[in-house]
PDB file of N, CA and C in Angstrom:
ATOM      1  N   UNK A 174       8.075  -6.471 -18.668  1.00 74.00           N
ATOM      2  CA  UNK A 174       7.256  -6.108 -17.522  1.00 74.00           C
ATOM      3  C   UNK A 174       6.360  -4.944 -17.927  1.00 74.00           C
ATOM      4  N   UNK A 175       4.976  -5.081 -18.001  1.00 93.00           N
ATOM      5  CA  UNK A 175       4.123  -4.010 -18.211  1.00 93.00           C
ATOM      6  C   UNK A 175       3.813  -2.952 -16.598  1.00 93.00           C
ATOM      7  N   UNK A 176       3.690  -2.134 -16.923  1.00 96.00           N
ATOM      8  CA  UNK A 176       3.419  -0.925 -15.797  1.00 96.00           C
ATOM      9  C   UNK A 176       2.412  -0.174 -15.980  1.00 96.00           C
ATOM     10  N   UNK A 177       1.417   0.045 -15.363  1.00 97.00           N
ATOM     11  CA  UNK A 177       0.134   1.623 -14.555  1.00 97.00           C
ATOM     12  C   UNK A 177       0.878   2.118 -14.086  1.00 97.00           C
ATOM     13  N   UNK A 178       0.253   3.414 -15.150  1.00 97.00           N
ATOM     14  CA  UNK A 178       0.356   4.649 -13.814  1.00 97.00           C
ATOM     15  C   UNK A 178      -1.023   4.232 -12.628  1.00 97.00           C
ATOM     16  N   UNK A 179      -0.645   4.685 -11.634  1.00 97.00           N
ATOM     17  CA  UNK A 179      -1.431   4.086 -10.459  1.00 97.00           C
ATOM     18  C   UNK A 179      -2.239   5.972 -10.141  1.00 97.00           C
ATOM     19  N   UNK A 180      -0.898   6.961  -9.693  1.00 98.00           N
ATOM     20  CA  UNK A 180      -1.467   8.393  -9.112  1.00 98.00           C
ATOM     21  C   UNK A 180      -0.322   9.104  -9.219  1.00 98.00           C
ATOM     22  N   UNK A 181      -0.330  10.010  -9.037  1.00 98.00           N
ATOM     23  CA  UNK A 181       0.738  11.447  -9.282  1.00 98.00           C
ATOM     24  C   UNK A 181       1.427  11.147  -8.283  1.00 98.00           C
ATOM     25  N   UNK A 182       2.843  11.610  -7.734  1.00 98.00           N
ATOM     26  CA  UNK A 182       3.863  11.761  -6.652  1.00 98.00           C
ATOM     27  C   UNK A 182       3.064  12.694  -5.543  1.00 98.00           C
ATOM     28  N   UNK A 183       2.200  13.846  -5.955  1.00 98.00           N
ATOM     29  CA  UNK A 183       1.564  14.542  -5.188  1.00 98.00           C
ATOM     30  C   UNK A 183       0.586  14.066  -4.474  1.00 98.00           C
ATOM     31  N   UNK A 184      -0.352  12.728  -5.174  1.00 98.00           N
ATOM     32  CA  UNK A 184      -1.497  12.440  -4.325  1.00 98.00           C
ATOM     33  C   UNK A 184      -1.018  11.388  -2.944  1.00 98.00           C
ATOM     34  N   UNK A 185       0.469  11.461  -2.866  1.00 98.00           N
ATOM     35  CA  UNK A 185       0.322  10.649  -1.635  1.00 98.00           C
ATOM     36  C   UNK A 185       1.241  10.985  -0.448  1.00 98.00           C
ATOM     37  N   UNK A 186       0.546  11.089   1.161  1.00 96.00           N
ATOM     38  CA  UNK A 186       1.376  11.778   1.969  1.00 96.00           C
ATOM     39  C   UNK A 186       1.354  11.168   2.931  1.00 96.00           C
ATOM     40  N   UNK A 187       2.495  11.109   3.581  1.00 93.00           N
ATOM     41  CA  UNK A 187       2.960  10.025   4.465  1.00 93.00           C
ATOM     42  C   UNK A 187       1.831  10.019   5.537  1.00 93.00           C
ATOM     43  N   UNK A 188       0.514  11.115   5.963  1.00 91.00           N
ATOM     44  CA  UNK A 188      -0.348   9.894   6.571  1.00 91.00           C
ATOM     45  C   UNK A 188      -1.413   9.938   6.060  1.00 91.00           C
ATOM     46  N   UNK A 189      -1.564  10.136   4.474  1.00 95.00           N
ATOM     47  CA  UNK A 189      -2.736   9.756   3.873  1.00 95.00           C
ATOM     48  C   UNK A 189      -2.346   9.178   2.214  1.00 95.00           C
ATOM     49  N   UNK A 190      -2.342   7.653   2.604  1.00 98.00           N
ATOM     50  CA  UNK A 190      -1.396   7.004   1.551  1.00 98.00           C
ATOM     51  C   UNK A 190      -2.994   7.318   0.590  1.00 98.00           C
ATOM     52  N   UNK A 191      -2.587   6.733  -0.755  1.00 98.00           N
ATOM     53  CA  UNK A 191      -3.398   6.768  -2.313  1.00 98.00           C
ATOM     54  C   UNK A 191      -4.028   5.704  -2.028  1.00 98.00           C
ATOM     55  N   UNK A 192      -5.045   5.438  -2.738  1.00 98.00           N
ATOM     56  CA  UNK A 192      -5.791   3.895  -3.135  1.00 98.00           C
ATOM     57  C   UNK A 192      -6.383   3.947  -4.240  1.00 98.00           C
ATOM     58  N   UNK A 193      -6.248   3.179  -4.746  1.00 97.00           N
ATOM     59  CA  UNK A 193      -6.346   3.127  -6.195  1.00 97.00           C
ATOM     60  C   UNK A 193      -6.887   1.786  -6.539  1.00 97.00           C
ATOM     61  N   UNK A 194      -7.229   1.373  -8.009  1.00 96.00           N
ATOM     62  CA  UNK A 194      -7.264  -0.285  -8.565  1.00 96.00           C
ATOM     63  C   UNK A 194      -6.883   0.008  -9.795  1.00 96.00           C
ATOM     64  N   UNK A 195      -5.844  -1.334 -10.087  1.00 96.00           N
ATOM     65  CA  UNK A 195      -4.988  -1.599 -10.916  1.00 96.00           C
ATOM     66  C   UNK A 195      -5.689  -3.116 -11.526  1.00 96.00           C
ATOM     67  N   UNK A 196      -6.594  -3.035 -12.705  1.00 94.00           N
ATOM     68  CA  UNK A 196      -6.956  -4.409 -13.537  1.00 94.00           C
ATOM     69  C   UNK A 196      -7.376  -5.172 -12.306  1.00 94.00           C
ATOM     70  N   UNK A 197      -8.450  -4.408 -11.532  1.00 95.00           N
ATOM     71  CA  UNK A 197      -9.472  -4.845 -10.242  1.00 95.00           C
ATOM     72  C   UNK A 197      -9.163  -5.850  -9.347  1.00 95.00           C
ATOM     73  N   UNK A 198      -7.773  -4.903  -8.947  1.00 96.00           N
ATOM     74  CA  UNK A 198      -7.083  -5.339  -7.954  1.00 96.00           C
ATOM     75  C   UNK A 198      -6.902  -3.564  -7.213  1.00 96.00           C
ATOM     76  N   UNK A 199      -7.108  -3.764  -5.579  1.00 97.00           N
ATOM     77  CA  UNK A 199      -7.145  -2.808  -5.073  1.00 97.00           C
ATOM     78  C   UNK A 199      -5.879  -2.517  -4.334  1.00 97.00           C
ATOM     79  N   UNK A 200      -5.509  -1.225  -4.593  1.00 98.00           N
ATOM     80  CA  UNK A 200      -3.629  -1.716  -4.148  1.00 98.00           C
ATOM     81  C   UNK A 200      -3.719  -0.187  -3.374  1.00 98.00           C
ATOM     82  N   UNK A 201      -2.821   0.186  -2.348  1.00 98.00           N
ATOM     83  CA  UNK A 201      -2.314   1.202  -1.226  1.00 98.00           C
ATOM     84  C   UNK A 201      -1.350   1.805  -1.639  1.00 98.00           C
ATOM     85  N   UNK A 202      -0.762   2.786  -1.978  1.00 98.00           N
ATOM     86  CA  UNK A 202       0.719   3.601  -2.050  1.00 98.00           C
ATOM     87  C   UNK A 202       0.921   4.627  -1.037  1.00 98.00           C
ATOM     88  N   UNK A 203       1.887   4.283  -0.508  1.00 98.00           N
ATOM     89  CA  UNK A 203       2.298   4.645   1.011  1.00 98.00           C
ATOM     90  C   UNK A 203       3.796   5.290   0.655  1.00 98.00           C
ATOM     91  N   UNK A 204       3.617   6.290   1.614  1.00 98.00           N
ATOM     92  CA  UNK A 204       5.160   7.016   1.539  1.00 98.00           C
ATOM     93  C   UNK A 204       5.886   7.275   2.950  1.00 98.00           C
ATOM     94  N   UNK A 205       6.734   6.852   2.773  1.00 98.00           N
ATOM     95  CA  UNK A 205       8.191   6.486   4.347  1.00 98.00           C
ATOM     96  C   UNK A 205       8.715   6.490   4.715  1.00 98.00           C
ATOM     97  N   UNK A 206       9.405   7.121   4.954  1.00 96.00           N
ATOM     98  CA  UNK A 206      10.930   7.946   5.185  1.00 96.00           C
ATOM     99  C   UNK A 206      11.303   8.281   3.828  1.00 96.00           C
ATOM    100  N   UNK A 207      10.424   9.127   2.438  1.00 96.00           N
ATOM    101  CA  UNK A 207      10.921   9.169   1.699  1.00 96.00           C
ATOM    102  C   UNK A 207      10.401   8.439   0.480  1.00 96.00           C
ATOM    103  N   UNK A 208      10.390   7.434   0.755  1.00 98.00           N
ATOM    104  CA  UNK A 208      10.172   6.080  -0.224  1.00 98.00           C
ATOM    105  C   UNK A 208       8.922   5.518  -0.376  1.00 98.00           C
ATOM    106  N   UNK A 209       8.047   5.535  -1.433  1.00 98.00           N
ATOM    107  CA  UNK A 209       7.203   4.732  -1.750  1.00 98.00           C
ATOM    108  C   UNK A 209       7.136   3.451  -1.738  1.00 98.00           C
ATOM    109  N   UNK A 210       5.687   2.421  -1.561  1.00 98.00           N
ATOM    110  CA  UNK A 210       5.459   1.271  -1.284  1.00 98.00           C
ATOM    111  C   UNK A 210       4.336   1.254  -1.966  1.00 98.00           C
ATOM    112  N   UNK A 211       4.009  -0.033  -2.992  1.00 98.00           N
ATOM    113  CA  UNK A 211       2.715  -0.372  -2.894  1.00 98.00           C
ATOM    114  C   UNK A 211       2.473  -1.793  -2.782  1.00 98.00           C
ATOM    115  N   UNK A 212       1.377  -1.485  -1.955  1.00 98.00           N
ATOM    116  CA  UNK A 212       0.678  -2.859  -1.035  1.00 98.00           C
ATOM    117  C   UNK A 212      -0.971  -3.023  -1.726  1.00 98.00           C
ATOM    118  N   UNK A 213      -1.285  -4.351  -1.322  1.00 97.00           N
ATOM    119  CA  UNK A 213      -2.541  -4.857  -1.734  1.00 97.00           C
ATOM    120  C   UNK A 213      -3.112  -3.683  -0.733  1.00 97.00           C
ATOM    121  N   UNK A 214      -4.262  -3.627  -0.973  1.00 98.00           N
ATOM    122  CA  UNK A 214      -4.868  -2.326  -0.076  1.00 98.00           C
ATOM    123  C   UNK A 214      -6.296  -3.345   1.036  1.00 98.00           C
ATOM    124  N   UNK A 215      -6.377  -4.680   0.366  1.00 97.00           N
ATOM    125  CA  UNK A 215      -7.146  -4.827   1.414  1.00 97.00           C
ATOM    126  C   UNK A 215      -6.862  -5.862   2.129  1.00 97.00           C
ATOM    127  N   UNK A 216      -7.796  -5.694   3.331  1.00 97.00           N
ATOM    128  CA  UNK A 216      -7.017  -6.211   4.821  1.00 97.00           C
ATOM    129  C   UNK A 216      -7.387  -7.813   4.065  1.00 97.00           C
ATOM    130  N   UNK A 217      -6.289  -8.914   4.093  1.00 96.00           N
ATOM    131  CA  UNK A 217      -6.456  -9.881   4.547  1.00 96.00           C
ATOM    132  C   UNK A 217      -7.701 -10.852   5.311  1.00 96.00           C
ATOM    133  N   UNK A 218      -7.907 -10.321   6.212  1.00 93.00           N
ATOM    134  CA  UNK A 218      -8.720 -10.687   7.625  1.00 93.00           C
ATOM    135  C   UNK A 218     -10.265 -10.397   7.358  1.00 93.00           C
ATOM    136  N   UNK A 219     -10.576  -9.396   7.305  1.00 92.00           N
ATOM    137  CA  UNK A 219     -12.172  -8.970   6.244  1.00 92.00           C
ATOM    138  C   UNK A 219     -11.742  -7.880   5.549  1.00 92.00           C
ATOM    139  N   UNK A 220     -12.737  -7.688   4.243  1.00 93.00           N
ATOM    140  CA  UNK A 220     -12.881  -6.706   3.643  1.00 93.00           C
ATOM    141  C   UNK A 220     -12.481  -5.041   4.378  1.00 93.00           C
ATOM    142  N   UNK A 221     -11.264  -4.776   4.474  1.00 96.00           N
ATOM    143  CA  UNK A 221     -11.826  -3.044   4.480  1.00 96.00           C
ATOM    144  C   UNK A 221     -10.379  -2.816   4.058  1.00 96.00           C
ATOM    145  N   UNK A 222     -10.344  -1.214   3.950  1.00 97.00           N
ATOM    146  CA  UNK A 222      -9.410  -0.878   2.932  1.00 97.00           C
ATOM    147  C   UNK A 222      -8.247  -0.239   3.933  1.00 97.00           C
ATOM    148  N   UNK A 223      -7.244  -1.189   3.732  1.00 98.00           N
ATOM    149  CA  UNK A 223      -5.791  -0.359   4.735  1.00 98.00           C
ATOM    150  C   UNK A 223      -5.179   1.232   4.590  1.00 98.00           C
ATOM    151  N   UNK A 224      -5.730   1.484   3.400  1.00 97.00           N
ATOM    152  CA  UNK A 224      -4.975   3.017   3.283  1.00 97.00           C
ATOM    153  C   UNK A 224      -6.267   3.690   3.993  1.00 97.00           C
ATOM    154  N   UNK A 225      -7.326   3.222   4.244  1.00 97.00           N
ATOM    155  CA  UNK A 225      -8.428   3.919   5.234  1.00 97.00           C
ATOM    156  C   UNK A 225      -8.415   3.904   7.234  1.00 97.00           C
ATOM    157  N   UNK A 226      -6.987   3.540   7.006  1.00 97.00           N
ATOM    158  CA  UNK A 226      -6.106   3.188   8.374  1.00 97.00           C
ATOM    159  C   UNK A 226      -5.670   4.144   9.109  1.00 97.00           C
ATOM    160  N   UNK A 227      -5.379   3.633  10.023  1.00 96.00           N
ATOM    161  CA  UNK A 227      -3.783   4.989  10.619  1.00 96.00           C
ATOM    162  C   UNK A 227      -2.892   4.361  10.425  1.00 96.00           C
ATOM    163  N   UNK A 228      -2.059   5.694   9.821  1.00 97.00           N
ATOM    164  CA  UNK A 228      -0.568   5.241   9.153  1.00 97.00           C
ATOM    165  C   UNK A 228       0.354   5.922  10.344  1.00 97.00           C
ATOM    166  N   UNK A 229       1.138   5.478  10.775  1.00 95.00           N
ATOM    167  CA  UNK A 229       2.255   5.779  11.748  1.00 95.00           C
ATOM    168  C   UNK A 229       3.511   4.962  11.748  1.00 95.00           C
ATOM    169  N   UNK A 230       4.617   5.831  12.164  1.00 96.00           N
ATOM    170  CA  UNK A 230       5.850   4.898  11.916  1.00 96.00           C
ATOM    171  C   UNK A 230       6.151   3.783  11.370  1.00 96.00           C
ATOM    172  N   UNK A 231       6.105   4.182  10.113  1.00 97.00           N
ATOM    173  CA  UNK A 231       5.977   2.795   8.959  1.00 97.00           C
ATOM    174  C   UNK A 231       5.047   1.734   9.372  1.00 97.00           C
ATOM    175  N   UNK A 232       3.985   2.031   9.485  1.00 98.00           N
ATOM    176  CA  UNK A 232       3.178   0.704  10.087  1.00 98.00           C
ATOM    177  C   UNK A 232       1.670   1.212  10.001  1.00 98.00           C
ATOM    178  N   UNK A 233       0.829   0.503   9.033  1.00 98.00           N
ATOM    179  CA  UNK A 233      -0.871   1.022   8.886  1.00 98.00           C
ATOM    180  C   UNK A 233      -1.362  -0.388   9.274  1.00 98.00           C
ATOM    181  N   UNK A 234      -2.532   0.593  10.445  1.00 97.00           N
ATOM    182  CA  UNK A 234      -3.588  -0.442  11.344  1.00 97.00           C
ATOM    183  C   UNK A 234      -4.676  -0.674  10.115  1.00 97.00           C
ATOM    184  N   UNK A 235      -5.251  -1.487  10.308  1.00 97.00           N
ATOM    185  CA  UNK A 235      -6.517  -1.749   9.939  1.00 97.00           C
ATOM    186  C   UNK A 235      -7.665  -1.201  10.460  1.00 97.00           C
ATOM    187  N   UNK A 236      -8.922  -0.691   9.732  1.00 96.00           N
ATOM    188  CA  UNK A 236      -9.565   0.413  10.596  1.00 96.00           C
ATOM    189  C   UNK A 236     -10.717  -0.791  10.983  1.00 96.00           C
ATOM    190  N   UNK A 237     -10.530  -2.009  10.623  1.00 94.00           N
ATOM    191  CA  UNK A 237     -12.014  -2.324  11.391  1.00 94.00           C
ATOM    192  C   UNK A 237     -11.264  -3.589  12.498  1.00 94.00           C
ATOM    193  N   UNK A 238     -10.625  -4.045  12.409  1.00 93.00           N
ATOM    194  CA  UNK A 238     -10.123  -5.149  13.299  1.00 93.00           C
ATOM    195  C   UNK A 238      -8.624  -4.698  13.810  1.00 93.00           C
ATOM    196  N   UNK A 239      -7.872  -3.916  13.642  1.00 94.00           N
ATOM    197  CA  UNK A 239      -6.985  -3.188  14.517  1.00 94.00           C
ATOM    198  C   UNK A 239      -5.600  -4.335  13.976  1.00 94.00           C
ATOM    199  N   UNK A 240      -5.441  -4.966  12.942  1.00 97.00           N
ATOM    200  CA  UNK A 240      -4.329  -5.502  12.172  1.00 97.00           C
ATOM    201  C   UNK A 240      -3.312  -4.923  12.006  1.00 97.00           C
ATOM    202  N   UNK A 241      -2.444  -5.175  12.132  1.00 98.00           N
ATOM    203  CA  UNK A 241      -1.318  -4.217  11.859  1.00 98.00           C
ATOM    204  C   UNK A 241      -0.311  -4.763  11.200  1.00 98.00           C
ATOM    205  N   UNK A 242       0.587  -3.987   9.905  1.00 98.00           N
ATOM    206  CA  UNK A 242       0.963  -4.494   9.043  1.00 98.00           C
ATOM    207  C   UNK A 242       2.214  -3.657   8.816  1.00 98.00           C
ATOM    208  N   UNK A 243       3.150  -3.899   8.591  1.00 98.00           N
ATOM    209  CA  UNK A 243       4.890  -3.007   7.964  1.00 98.00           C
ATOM    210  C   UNK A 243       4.655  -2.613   6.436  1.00 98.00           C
ATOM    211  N   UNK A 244       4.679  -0.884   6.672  1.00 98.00           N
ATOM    212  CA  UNK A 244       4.475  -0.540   4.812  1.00 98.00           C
ATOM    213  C   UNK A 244       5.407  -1.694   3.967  1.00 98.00           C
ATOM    214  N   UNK A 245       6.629  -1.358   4.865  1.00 98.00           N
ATOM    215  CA  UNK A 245       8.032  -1.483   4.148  1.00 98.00           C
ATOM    216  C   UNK A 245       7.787  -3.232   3.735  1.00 98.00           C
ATOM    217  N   UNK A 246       7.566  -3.815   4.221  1.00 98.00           N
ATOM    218  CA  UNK A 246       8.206  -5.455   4.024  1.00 98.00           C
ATOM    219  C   UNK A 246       6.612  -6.161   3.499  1.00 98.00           C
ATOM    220  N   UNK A 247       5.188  -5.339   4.100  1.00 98.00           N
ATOM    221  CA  UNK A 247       3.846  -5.955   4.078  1.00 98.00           C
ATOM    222  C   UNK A 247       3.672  -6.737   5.147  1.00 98.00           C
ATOM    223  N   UNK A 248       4.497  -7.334   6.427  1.00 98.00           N
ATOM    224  CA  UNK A 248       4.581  -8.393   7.234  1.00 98.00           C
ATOM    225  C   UNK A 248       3.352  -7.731   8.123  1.00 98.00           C
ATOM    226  N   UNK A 249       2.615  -8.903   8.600  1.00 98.00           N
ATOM    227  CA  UNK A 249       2.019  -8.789   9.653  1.00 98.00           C
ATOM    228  C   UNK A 249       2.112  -8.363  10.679  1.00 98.00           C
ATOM    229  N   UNK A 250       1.914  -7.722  11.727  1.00 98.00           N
ATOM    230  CA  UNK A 250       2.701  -7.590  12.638  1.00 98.00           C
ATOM    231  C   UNK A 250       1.644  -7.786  13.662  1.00 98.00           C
ATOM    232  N   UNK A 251       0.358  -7.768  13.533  1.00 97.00           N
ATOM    233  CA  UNK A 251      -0.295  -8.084  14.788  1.00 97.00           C
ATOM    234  C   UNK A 251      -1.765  -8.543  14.049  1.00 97.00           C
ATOM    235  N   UNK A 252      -1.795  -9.280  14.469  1.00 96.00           N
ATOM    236  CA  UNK A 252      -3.082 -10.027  14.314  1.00 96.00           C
ATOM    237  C   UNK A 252      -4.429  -9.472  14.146  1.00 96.00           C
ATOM    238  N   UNK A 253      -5.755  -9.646  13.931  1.00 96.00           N
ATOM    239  CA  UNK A 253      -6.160 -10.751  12.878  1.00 96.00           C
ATOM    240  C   UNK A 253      -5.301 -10.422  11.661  1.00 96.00           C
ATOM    241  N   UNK A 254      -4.669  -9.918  10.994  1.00 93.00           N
ATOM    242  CA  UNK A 254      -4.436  -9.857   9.575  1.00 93.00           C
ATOM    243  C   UNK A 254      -4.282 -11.146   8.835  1.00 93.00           C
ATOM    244  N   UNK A 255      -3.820 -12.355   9.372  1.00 94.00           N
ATOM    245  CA  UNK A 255      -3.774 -13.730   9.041  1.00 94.00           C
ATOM    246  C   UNK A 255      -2.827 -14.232   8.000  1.00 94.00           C
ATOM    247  N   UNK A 256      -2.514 -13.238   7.369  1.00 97.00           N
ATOM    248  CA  UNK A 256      -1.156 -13.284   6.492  1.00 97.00           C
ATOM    249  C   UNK A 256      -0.655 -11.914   6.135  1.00 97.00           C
ATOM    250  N   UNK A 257       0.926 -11.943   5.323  1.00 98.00           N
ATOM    251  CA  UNK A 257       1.174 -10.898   5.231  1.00 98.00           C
ATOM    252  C   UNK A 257       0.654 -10.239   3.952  1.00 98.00           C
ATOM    253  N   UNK A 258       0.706  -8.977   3.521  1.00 98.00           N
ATOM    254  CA  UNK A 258       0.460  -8.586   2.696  1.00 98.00           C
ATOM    255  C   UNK A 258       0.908  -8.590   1.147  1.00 98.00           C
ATOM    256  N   UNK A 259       0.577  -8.715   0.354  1.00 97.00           N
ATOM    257  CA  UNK A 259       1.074  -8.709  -1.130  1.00 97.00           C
ATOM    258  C   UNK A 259       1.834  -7.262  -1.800  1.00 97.00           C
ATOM    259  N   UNK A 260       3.226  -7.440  -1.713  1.00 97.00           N
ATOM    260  CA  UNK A 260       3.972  -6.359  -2.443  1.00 97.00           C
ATOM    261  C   UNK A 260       4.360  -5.854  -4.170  1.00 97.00           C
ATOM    262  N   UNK A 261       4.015  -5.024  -4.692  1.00 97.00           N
ATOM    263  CA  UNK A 261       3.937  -4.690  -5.965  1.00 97.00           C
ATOM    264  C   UNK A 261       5.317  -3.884  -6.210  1.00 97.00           C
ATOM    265  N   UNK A 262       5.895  -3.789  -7.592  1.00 97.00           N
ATOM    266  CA  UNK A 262       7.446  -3.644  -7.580  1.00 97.00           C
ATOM    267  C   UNK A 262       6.487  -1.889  -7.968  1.00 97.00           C
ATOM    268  N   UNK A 263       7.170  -0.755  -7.980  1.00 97.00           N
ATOM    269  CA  UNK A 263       6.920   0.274  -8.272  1.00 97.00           C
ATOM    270  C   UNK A 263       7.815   1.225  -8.785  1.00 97.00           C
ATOM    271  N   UNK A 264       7.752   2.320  -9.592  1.00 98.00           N
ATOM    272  CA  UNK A 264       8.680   3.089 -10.115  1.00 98.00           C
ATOM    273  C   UNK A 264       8.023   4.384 -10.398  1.00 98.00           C
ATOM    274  N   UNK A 265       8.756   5.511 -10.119  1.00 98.00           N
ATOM    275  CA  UNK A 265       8.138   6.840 -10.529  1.00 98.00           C
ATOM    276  C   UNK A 265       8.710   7.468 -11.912  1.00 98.00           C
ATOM    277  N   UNK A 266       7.830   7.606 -12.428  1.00 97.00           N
ATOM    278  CA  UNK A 266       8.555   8.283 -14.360  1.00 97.00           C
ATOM    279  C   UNK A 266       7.569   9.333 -14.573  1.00 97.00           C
ATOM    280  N   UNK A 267       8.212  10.880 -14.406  1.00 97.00           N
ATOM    281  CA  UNK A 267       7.264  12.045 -14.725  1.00 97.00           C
ATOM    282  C   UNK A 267       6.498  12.502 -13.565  1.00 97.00           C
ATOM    283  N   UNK A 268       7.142  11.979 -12.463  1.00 97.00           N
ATOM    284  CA  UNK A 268       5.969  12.568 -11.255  1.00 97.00           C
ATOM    285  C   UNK A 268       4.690  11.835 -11.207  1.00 97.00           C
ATOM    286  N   UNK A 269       4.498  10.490 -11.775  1.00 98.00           N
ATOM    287  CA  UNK A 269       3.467   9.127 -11.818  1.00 98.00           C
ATOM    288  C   UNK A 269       4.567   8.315 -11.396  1.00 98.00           C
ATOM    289  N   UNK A 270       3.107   7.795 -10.085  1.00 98.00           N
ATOM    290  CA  UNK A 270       3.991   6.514  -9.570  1.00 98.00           C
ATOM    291  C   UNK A 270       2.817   5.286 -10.594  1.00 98.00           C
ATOM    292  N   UNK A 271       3.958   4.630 -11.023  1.00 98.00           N
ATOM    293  CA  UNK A 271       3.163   3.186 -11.701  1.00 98.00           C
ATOM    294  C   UNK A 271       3.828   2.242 -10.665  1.00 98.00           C
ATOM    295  N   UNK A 272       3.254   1.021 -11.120  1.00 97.00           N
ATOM    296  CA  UNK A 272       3.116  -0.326 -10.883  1.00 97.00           C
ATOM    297  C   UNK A 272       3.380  -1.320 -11.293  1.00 97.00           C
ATOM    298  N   UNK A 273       3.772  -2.515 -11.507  1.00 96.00           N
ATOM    299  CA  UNK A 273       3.296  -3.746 -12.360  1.00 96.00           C
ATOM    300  C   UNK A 273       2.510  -4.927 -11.487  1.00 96.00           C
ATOM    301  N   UNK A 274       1.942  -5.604 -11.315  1.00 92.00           N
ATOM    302  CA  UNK A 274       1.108  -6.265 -10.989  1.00 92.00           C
ATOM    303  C   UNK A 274       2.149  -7.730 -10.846  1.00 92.00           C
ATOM    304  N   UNK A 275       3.107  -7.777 -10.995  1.00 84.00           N
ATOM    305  CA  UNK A 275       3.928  -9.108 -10.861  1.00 84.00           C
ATOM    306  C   UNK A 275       4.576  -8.988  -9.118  1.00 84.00           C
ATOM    307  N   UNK A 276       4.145  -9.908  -8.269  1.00 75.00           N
ATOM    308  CA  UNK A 276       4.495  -9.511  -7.073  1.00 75.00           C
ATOM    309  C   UNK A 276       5.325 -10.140  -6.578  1.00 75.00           C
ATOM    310  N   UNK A 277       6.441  -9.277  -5.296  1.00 69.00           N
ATOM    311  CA  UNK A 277       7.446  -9.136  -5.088  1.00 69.00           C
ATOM    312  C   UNK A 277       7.526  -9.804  -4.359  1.00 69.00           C
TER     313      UNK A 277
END
C-alpha cells in the first residue's frame, strides 16, 4: 500500500477540516471527536468543495446545495448529494496525516 503525506496534524480543526489533492484527486480531512477522516472533498451533486462547508456534529453541509453528509461513515444524509461519499484509509506518522488512495 503506497501513502501521501496529505497535511500536518496541526492544519486541521474540527471546524475547519484541510483540503488538499492527492494524484488530482481532491480529498477533505476532517477531525471528530478526536479522530481523523478523509473524504473525497467534492460534493457528489455539483462541483463545490465540502471542506468549504459547515462542519458540525460530525456532519459537513455542502455550501452550495445544502447536502449533507457523515464525516465518519461518508453516508449521505440529506439530499441532493446523490450518493455517498468516497472514504480513504488514513494514518498519522510524525505529526503528517497521509493517505492511500485505495478506497474503503
Amino acid at each position: 500500500m503506497s501513502w501521501t503525506n496529505v497535511c500536518e496534524v496541526s492544519q486541521v480543526k474540527e471546524e475547519f477540516p484541510f483540503s488538499g489533492t492527492v494524484s488530482g484527486k481532491e480529498i477533505g480531512i476532517y477531525l471528530v471527536d478526536g479522530e481523523y477522516y478523509a473524504l473525497e472533498d467534492v460534493c457528489p451533486h455539483a462541483y463545490a468543495l465540502l471542506s468549504q462547508g459547515f462542519v458540525e456534529d460530525g456532519k459537513v453541509e455542502c455550501p452550495l446545495h445544502e447536502a449533507i453528509f457523515d464525516i465518519k461513515t461518508g453516508q449521505c444524509l440529506r439530499e441532493p448529494g446523490g450518493r455517498d461519499l468516497k472514504r480513504y484509509p488514513l494514518r498519522i506518522l510524525d505529526n503528517r496525516i497521509q493517505i492511500t488512495l485505495i478506497e474503503e
